[in-house]
Amino acid sequence: MFNLFKKKEPEKTVNPFIELRSHYMGNVQLKDWPKEDLTTHPWSLFVEARKQLLAKNNTEAEKIYRQIVETPDLEPRHYMQAWMFLRYFLKVQPSPEIAKTVYAVMVEVSTETGVMSVVAYTDHKARSLHSAGGGVVWENPNNALNEQTDALIKTAEAALEAIPLVVVDVLPNPPKQKDHVLISIATPLGIYHGLGTGEFMWNDPHAGPILNAGGNLLKALEGLKK
């Protein structure tokens, strides 16, 4: 019998910070990239690939995702998403020649007031956001932050060549403990990441330069508010 007094399950609320950081790192679910059936390029390709996937036409879906990753001059997040879908749904792995190509780098620090995140992309765009709210979106209207974004990308590239970082398909959760740092590096093969205390990471010969570059980019982004 239907129970009028049965307690309803609470609706799941979306944490805007968690949602934004996933968007910033090209790591959202299939239904969310894009949320609607957009017709502009390259969104239309993602929409068609999604339709083919849901219809279990995997061969056609793979063709479209490959078309996306082979199209030059797209926003890096499109490449990141396409490779995520290729790996996760179609079990397609990138060739060794491009597997460690860096598309974006995110540095996150847990502080007393929450988590501060900064992201750099290979097209010189950048983002900052805080778990308590606020942040900066830099769409590269000029070359003012080219030096800072390049520095963060290059230090991450150097780290990937030097050390065997852990790679995963899904973006790791932000650091929870105070004064802990998470570095996430997006590539065709997945998201390489490293987590540790601020002291340990700063003193690490590979993580230290990434933190320094991330700090410089964050300072430049925050300076745009003034």
PDB file of C-alpha atoms in Angstrom:
ATOM      1  CA  MET A   1       0.000   0.000   0.000  1.00  0.00           C
ATOM      2  CA  PHE A   2       1.196   3.487  -0.806  1.00  0.00           C
ATOM      3  CA  ASN A   3       2.431   5.204   2.325  1.00  0.00           C
ATOM      4  CA  LEU A   4       1.459   8.873   2.393  1.00  0.00           C
ATOM      5  CA  PHE A   5       3.767   9.434   5.322  1.00  0.00           C
ATOM      6  CA  LYS A   6       6.813   7.786   3.824  1.00  0.00           C
ATOM      7  CA  LYS A   7       9.777  10.073   4.098  1.00  0.00           C
ATOM      8  CA  LYS A   8      10.953  11.349   0.735  1.00  0.00           C
ATOM      9  CA  GLU A   9      14.537  10.831  -0.257  1.00  0.00           C
ATOM     10  CA  PRO A  10      16.332  14.174  -0.167  1.00  0.00           C
ATOM     11  CA  GLU A  11      17.282  15.497  -3.586  1.00  0.00           C
ATOM     12  CA  LYS A  12      20.964  15.418  -4.309  1.00  0.00           C
ATOM     13  CA  THR A  13      22.397  18.897  -4.452  1.00  0.00           C
ATOM     14  CA  VAL A  14      25.202  19.732  -6.820  1.00  0.00           C
ATOM     15  CA  ASN A  15      28.252  21.359  -5.271  1.00  0.00           C
ATOM     16  CA  PRO A  16      29.029  24.234  -7.677  1.00  0.00           C
ATOM     17  CA  PHE A  17      32.732  24.087  -6.843  1.00  0.00           C
ATOM     18  CA  ILE A  18      32.973  20.370  -7.626  1.00  0.00           C
ATOM     19  CA  GLU A  19      30.947  20.856 -10.800  1.00  0.00           C
ATOM     20  CA  LEU A  20      33.068  23.774 -11.974  1.00  0.00           C
ATOM     21  CA  ARG A  21      36.416  22.082 -11.376  1.00  0.00           C
ATOM     22  CA  SER A  22      35.234  19.077 -13.398  1.00  0.00           C
ATOM     23  CA  HIS A  23      34.199  21.397 -16.233  1.00  0.00           C
ATOM     24  CA  TYR A  24      37.490  23.246 -16.030  1.00  0.00           C
ATOM     25  CA  MET A  25      39.407  19.975 -16.362  1.00  0.00           C
ATOM     26  CA  GLY A  26      37.297  18.560 -19.199  1.00  0.00           C
ATOM     27  CA  ASN A  27      36.065  15.719 -17.009  1.00  0.00           C
ATOM     28  CA  VAL A  28      32.268  15.864 -16.943  1.00  0.00           C
ATOM     29  CA  GLN A  29      29.737  13.128 -17.643  1.00  0.00           C
ATOM     30  CA  LEU A  30      28.554  12.231 -21.132  1.00  0.00           C
ATOM     31  CA  LYS A  31      25.151  13.882 -20.596  1.00  0.00           C
ATOM     32  CA  ASP A  32      26.759  17.179 -19.625  1.00  0.00           C
ATOM     33  CA  TRP A  33      29.058  17.790 -22.611  1.00  0.00           C
ATOM     34  CA  PRO A  34      26.961  19.503 -23.809  1.00  0.00           C
ATOM     35  CA  LYS A  35      23.854  19.535 -21.620  1.00  0.00           C
ATOM     36  CA  GLU A  36      21.660  20.413 -24.606  1.00  0.00           C
ATOM     37  CA  ASP A  37      21.709  19.251 -28.219  1.00  0.00           C
ATOM     38  CA  LEU A  38      23.698  22.196 -29.551  1.00  0.00           C
ATOM     39  CA  THR A  39      24.200  22.602 -33.292  1.00  0.00           C
ATOM     40  CA  THR A  40      27.358  24.724 -33.350  1.00  0.00           C
ATOM     41  CA  HIS A  41      30.779  23.206 -34.054  1.00  0.00           C
ATOM     42  CA  PRO A  42      32.293  21.231 -32.329  1.00  0.00           C
ATOM     43  CA  TRP A  43      29.342  20.744 -29.956  1.00  0.00           C
ATOM     44  CA  SER A  44      27.325  19.178 -32.760  1.00  0.00           C
ATOM     45  CA  LEU A  45      29.973  16.458 -33.065  1.00  0.00           C
ATOM     46  CA  PHE A  46      29.725  15.649 -29.362  1.00  0.00           C
ATOM     47  CA  VAL A  47      25.931  15.513 -29.644  1.00  0.00           C
ATOM     48  CA  GLU A  48      26.076  13.111 -32.590  1.00  0.00           C
ATOM     49  CA  ALA A  49      28.736  10.941 -30.931  1.00  0.00           C
ATOM     50  CA  ARG A  50      26.591  10.746 -27.801  1.00  0.00           C
ATOM     51  CA  LYS A  51      23.576   9.658 -29.840  1.00  0.00           C
ATOM     52  CA  GLN A  52      25.651   6.937 -31.493  1.00  0.00           C
ATOM     53  CA  LEU A  53      26.989   5.765 -28.132  1.00  0.00           C
ATOM     54  CA  LEU A  54      23.539   5.562 -26.589  1.00  0.00           C
ATOM     55  CA  ALA A  55      22.360   3.623 -29.642  1.00  0.00           C
ATOM     56  CA  LYS A  56      25.334   1.281 -29.143  1.00  0.00           C
ATOM     57  CA  ASN A  57      26.810   2.245 -32.511  1.00  0.00           C
ATOM     58  CA  ASN A  58      30.298   2.250 -31.046  1.00  0.00           C
ATOM     59  CA  THR A  59      32.147   2.251 -34.360  1.00  0.00           C
ATOM     60  CA  GLU A  60      30.403   5.438 -35.482  1.00  0.00           C
ATOM     61  CA  ALA A  61      30.879   7.064 -32.078  1.00  0.00           C
ATOM     62  CA  GLU A  62      34.597   6.312 -32.172  1.00  0.00           C
ATOM     63  CA  LYS A  63      34.918   7.860 -35.644  1.00  0.00           C
ATOM     64  CA  ILE A  64      33.363  11.084 -34.423  1.00  0.00           C
ATOM     65  CA  TYR A  65      35.457  11.316 -31.264  1.00  0.00           C
ATOM     66  CA  ARG A  66      38.588  10.643 -33.316  1.00  0.00           C
ATOM     67  CA  GLN A  67      37.531  13.414 -35.674  1.00  0.00           C
ATOM     68  CA  ILE A  68      37.319  15.765 -32.694  1.00  0.00           C
ATOM     69  CA  VAL A  69      40.754  14.955 -31.274  1.00  0.00           C
ATOM     70  CA  GLU A  70      42.295  15.279 -34.744  1.00  0.00           C
ATOM     71  CA  THR A  71      40.709  18.683 -35.429  1.00  0.00           C
ATOM     72  CA  PRO A  72      43.281  21.454 -34.891  1.00  0.00           C
ATOM     73  CA  ASP A  73      42.811  24.564 -32.761  1.00  0.00           C
ATOM     74  CA  LEU A  74      39.874  23.476 -30.652  1.00  0.00           C
ATOM     75  CA  GLU A  75      39.608  24.518 -27.019  1.00  0.00           C
ATOM     76  CA  PRO A  76      41.741  22.036 -24.999  1.00  0.00           C
ATOM     77  CA  ARG A  77      38.758  20.934 -22.926  1.00  0.00           C
ATOM     78  CA  HIS A  78      37.136  19.495 -26.058  1.00  0.00           C
ATOM     79  CA  TYR A  79      40.162  17.259 -26.593  1.00  0.00           C
ATOM     80  CA  MET A  80      40.161  16.295 -22.918  1.00  0.00           C
ATOM     81  CA  GLN A  81      36.483  15.331 -23.007  1.00  0.00           C
ATOM     82  CA  ALA A  82      36.729  13.442 -26.294  1.00  0.00           C
ATOM     83  CA  TRP A  83      39.657  11.382 -25.034  1.00  0.00           C
ATOM     84  CA  MET A  84      37.840  10.688 -21.778  1.00  0.00           C
ATOM     85  CA  PHE A  85      34.845   9.321 -23.689  1.00  0.00           C
ATOM     86  CA  LEU A  86      37.106   7.310 -26.003  1.00  0.00           C
ATOM     87  CA  ARG A  87      38.913   5.705 -23.073  1.00  0.00           C
ATOM     88  CA  TYR A  88      35.947   5.177 -20.779  1.00  0.00           C
ATOM     89  CA  PHE A  89      33.215   4.074 -23.164  1.00  0.00           C
ATOM     90  CA  LEU A  90      35.122   2.700 -26.138  1.00  0.00           C
ATOM     91  CA  LYS A  91      38.331   1.433 -24.499  1.00  0.00           C
ATOM     92  CA  VAL A  92      40.418   3.384 -27.003  1.00  0.00           C
ATOM     93  CA  GLN A  93      43.877   4.427 -25.836  1.00  0.00           C
ATOM     94  CA  PRO A  94      46.054   7.130 -27.434  1.00  0.00           C
ATOM     95  CA  SER A  95      49.248   6.203 -29.224  1.00  0.00           C
ATOM     96  CA  PRO A  96      52.475   6.493 -27.186  1.00  0.00           C
ATOM     97  CA  GLU A  97      53.528   9.481 -29.301  1.00  0.00           C
ATOM     98  CA  ILE A  98      50.690  11.661 -28.010  1.00  0.00           C
ATOM     99  CA  ALA A  99      49.713   9.921 -24.756  1.00  0.00           C
ATOM    100  CA  LYS A 100      51.442  12.458 -22.500  1.00  0.00           C
ATOM    101  CA  THR A 101      50.534  15.603 -24.415  1.00  0.00           C
ATOM    102  CA  VAL A 102      49.574  18.144 -21.755  1.00  0.00           C
ATOM    103  CA  TYR A 103      46.289  19.979 -22.335  1.00  0.00           C
ATOM    104  CA  ALA A 104      45.797  21.578 -18.928  1.00  0.00           C
ATOM    105  CA  VAL A 105      47.235  21.733 -15.421  1.00  0.00           C
ATOM    106  CA  MET A 106      45.355  22.381 -12.189  1.00  0.00           C
ATOM    107  CA  VAL A 107      46.981  23.174  -8.849  1.00  0.00           C
ATOM    108  CA  GLU A 108      44.807  23.060  -5.722  1.00  0.00           C
ATOM    109  CA  VAL A 109      45.698  24.042  -2.169  1.00  0.00           C
ATOM    110  CA  SER A 110      43.571  23.340   0.909  1.00  0.00           C
ATOM    111  CA  THR A 111      43.589  26.267   3.351  1.00  0.00           C
ATOM    112  CA  GLU A 112      41.686  27.356   6.455  1.00  0.00           C
ATOM    113  CA  THR A 113      39.039  29.015   4.276  1.00  0.00           C
ATOM    114  CA  GLY A 114      38.673  26.178   1.767  1.00  0.00           C
ATOM    115  CA  VAL A 115      40.298  24.960  -1.441  1.00  0.00           C
ATOM    116  CA  MET A 116      41.907  27.382  -3.884  1.00  0.00           C
ATOM    117  CA  SER A 117      42.306  26.123  -7.454  1.00  0.00           C
ATOM    118  CA  VAL A 118      44.113  27.537 -10.471  1.00  0.00           C
ATOM    119  CA  VAL A 119      44.086  26.089 -13.989  1.00  0.00           C
ATOM    120  CA  ALA A 120      46.179  26.796 -17.094  1.00  0.00           C
ATOM    121  CA  TYR A 121      45.462  25.617 -20.637  1.00  0.00           C
ATOM    122  CA  THR A 122      47.705  25.260 -23.659  1.00  0.00           C
ATOM    123  CA  ASP A 123      45.741  27.970 -25.502  1.00  0.00           C
ATOM    124  CA  HIS A 124      46.768  30.464 -22.788  1.00  0.00           C
ATOM    125  CA  LYS A 125      43.340  30.560 -21.176  1.00  0.00           C
ATOM    126  CA  ALA A 126      43.199  30.227 -17.398  1.00  0.00           C
ATOM    127  CA  ARG A 127      40.822  29.892 -14.475  1.00  0.00           C
ATOM    128  CA  SER A 128      40.852  30.334 -10.712  1.00  0.00           C
ATOM    129  CA  LEU A 129      38.135  29.301  -8.283  1.00  0.00           C
ATOM    130  CA  HIS A 130      37.594  28.896  -4.560  1.00  0.00           C
ATOM    131  CA  SER A 131      35.421  26.324  -2.832  1.00  0.00           C
ATOM    132  CA  ALA A 132      33.780  29.146  -0.855  1.00  0.00           C
ATOM    133  CA  GLY A 133      32.873  30.945  -4.074  1.00  0.00           C
ATOM    134  CA  GLY A 134      34.476  33.391  -6.458  1.00  0.00           C
ATOM    135  CA  GLY A 135      37.179  33.117  -9.053  1.00  0.00           C
ATOM    136  CA  VAL A 136      38.485  34.502 -12.339  1.00  0.00           C
ATOM    137  CA  VAL A 137      37.888  33.365 -15.919  1.00  0.00           C
ATOM    138  CA  TRP A 138      40.625  34.394 -18.368  1.00  0.00           C
ATOM    139  CA  GLU A 139      39.661  33.873 -22.031  1.00  0.00           C
ATOM    140  CA  ASN A 140      42.983  35.121 -23.397  1.00  0.00           C
ATOM    141  CA  PRO A 141      41.835  38.449 -24.895  1.00  0.00           C
ATOM    142  CA  ASN A 142      45.510  39.426 -25.081  1.00  0.00           C
ATOM    143  CA  ASN A 143      48.915  37.961 -24.220  1.00  0.00           C
ATOM    144  CA  ALA A 144      49.039  39.363 -20.674  1.00  0.00           C
ATOM    145  CA  LEU A 145      49.117  35.897 -19.060  1.00  0.00           C
ATOM    146  CA  ASN A 146      50.926  33.939 -21.771  1.00  0.00           C
ATOM    147  CA  GLU A 147      54.136  33.755 -19.761  1.00  0.00           C
ATOM    148  CA  GLN A 148      52.402  32.484 -16.626  1.00  0.00           C
ATOM    149  CA  THR A 149      50.250  29.889 -18.409  1.00  0.00           C
ATOM    150  CA  ASP A 150      53.205  28.645 -20.460  1.00  0.00           C
ATOM    151  CA  ALA A 151      55.303  28.271 -17.313  1.00  0.00           C
ATOM    152  CA  LEU A 152      52.704  26.081 -15.594  1.00  0.00           C
ATOM    153  CA  ILE A 153      52.258  23.883 -18.673  1.00  0.00           C
ATOM    154  CA  LYS A 154      56.016  23.481 -19.187  1.00  0.00           C
ATOM    155  CA  THR A 155      56.754  22.545 -15.569  1.00  0.00           C
ATOM    156  CA  ALA A 156      54.037  19.882 -15.764  1.00  0.00           C
ATOM    157  CA  GLU A 157      55.477  18.530 -19.017  1.00  0.00           C
ATOM    158  CA  ALA A 158      58.884  18.255 -17.372  1.00  0.00           C
ATOM    159  CA  ALA A 159      57.416  16.383 -14.403  1.00  0.00           C
ATOM    160  CA  LEU A 160      55.652  13.865 -16.652  1.00  0.00           C
ATOM    161  CA  GLU A 161      58.904  13.084 -18.407  1.00  0.00           C
ATOM    162  CA  ALA A 162      60.818  12.649 -15.161  1.00  0.00           C
ATOM    163  CA  ILE A 163      58.570  10.719 -12.763  1.00  0.00           C
ATOM    164  CA  PRO A 164      55.899   7.969 -12.970  1.00  0.00           C
ATOM    165  CA  LEU A 165      52.813   9.807 -11.707  1.00  0.00           C
ATOM    166  CA  VAL A 166      49.522   7.951 -11.201  1.00  0.00           C
ATOM    167  CA  VAL A 167      47.054   8.358 -14.096  1.00  0.00           C
ATOM    168  CA  VAL A 168      43.255   8.018 -13.755  1.00  0.00           C
ATOM    169  CA  ASP A 169      40.159   8.637 -15.895  1.00  0.00           C
ATOM    170  CA  VAL A 170      38.190  10.585 -13.286  1.00  0.00           C
ATOM    171  CA  LEU A 171      39.427  13.833 -11.746  1.00  0.00           C
ATOM    172  CA  PRO A 172      40.518  13.155  -8.135  1.00  0.00           C
ATOM    173  CA  ASN A 173      38.636  14.860  -5.313  1.00  0.00           C
ATOM    174  CA  PRO A 174      40.119  18.147  -4.087  1.00  0.00           C
ATOM    175  CA  PRO A 175      42.489  17.978  -1.116  1.00  0.00           C
ATOM    176  CA  LYS A 176      40.636  17.892   2.208  1.00  0.00           C
ATOM    177  CA  GLN A 177      43.382  18.249   4.791  1.00  0.00           C
ATOM    178  CA  LYS A 178      44.692  21.721   5.521  1.00  0.00           C
ATOM    179  CA  ASP A 179      47.962  22.613   3.779  1.00  0.00           C
ATOM    180  CA  HIS A 180      47.698  19.720   1.337  1.00  0.00           C
ATOM    181  CA  VAL A 181      48.252  20.207  -2.367  1.00  0.00           C
ATOM    182  CA  LEU A 182      46.855  18.350  -5.375  1.00  0.00           C
ATOM    183  CA  ILE A 183      48.375  18.651  -8.836  1.00  0.00           C
ATOM    184  CA  SER A 184      46.301  17.359 -11.773  1.00  0.00           C
ATOM    185  CA  ILE A 185      47.656  17.180 -15.333  1.00  0.00           C
ATOM    186  CA  ALA A 186      45.213  16.440 -18.176  1.00  0.00           C
ATOM    187  CA  THR A 187      46.502  14.366 -21.113  1.00  0.00           C
ATOM    188  CA  PRO A 188      45.033  12.029 -23.772  1.00  0.00           C
ATOM    189  CA  LEU A 189      45.930   9.096 -21.517  1.00  0.00           C
ATOM    190  CA  GLY A 190      44.030  10.503 -18.543  1.00  0.00           C
ATOM    191  CA  ILE A 191      44.661  12.758 -15.572  1.00  0.00           C
ATOM    192  CA  TYR A 192      48.062  12.385 -13.961  1.00  0.00           C
ATOM    193  CA  HIS A 193      48.056  13.562 -10.378  1.00  0.00           C
ATOM    194  CA  GLY A 194      50.105  13.936  -7.236  1.00  0.00           C
ATOM    195  CA  LEU A 195      48.976  14.728  -3.682  1.00  0.00           C
ATOM    196  CA  GLY A 196      51.008  15.694  -0.639  1.00  0.00           C
ATOM    197  CA  THR A 197      51.613  18.217   2.106  1.00  0.00           C
ATOM    198  CA  GLY A 198      52.609  21.682   1.052  1.00  0.00           C
ATOM    199  CA  GLU A 199      56.064  21.274   2.597  1.00  0.00           C
ATOM    200  CA  PHE A 200      56.699  17.979   0.831  1.00  0.00           C
ATOM    201  CA  MET A 201      55.460  19.239  -2.530  1.00  0.00           C
ATOM    202  CA  TRP A 202      57.393  22.504  -2.363  1.00  0.00           C
ATOM    203  CA  ASN A 203      60.618  20.637  -1.634  1.00  0.00           C
ATOM    204  CA  ASP A 204      60.058  18.094  -4.397  1.00  0.00           C
ATOM    205  CA  PRO A 205      62.276  18.895  -7.434  1.00  0.00           C
ATOM    206  CA  HIS A 206      59.383  18.315  -9.852  1.00  0.00           C
ATOM    207  CA  ALA A 207      56.308  19.397  -7.883  1.00  0.00           C
ATOM    208  CA  GLY A 208      57.991  22.521  -6.496  1.00  0.00           C
ATOM    209  CA  PRO A 209      58.333  24.272  -9.880  1.00  0.00           C
ATOM    210  CA  ILE A 210      54.696  23.425 -10.673  1.00  0.00           C
ATOM    211  CA  LEU A 211      53.538  25.008  -7.395  1.00  0.00           C
ATOM    212  CA  ASN A 212      55.682  28.065  -8.035  1.00  0.00           C
ATOM    213  CA  ALA A 213      54.275  28.480 -11.542  1.00  0.00           C
ATOM    214  CA  GLY A 214      50.746  27.910 -10.253  1.00  0.00           C
ATOM    215  CA  GLY A 215      51.232  30.541  -7.568  1.00  0.00           C
ATOM    216  CA  ASN A 216      52.481  33.063 -10.111  1.00  0.00           C
ATOM    217  CA  LEU A 217      49.489  32.423 -12.360  1.00  0.00           C
ATOM    218  CA  LEU A 218      47.059  32.720  -9.445  1.00  0.00           C
ATOM    219  CA  LYS A 219      48.630  36.018  -8.399  1.00  0.00           C
ATOM    220  CA  ALA A 220      48.286  37.335 -11.945  1.00  0.00           C
ATOM    221  CA  LEU A 221      44.656  36.212 -12.164  1.00  0.00           C
ATOM    222  CA  GLU A 222      43.768  37.743  -8.810  1.00  0.00           C
ATOM    223  CA  GLY A 223      45.463  40.939  -9.941  1.00  0.00           C
ATOM    224  CA  LEU A 224      42.879  41.237 -12.710  1.00  0.00           C
ATOM    225  CA  LYS A 225      40.224  41.934 -10.066  1.00  0.00           C
ATOM    226  CA  LYS A 226      41.879  45.197  -9.052  1.00  0.00           C
TER     227      LYS A 226
END
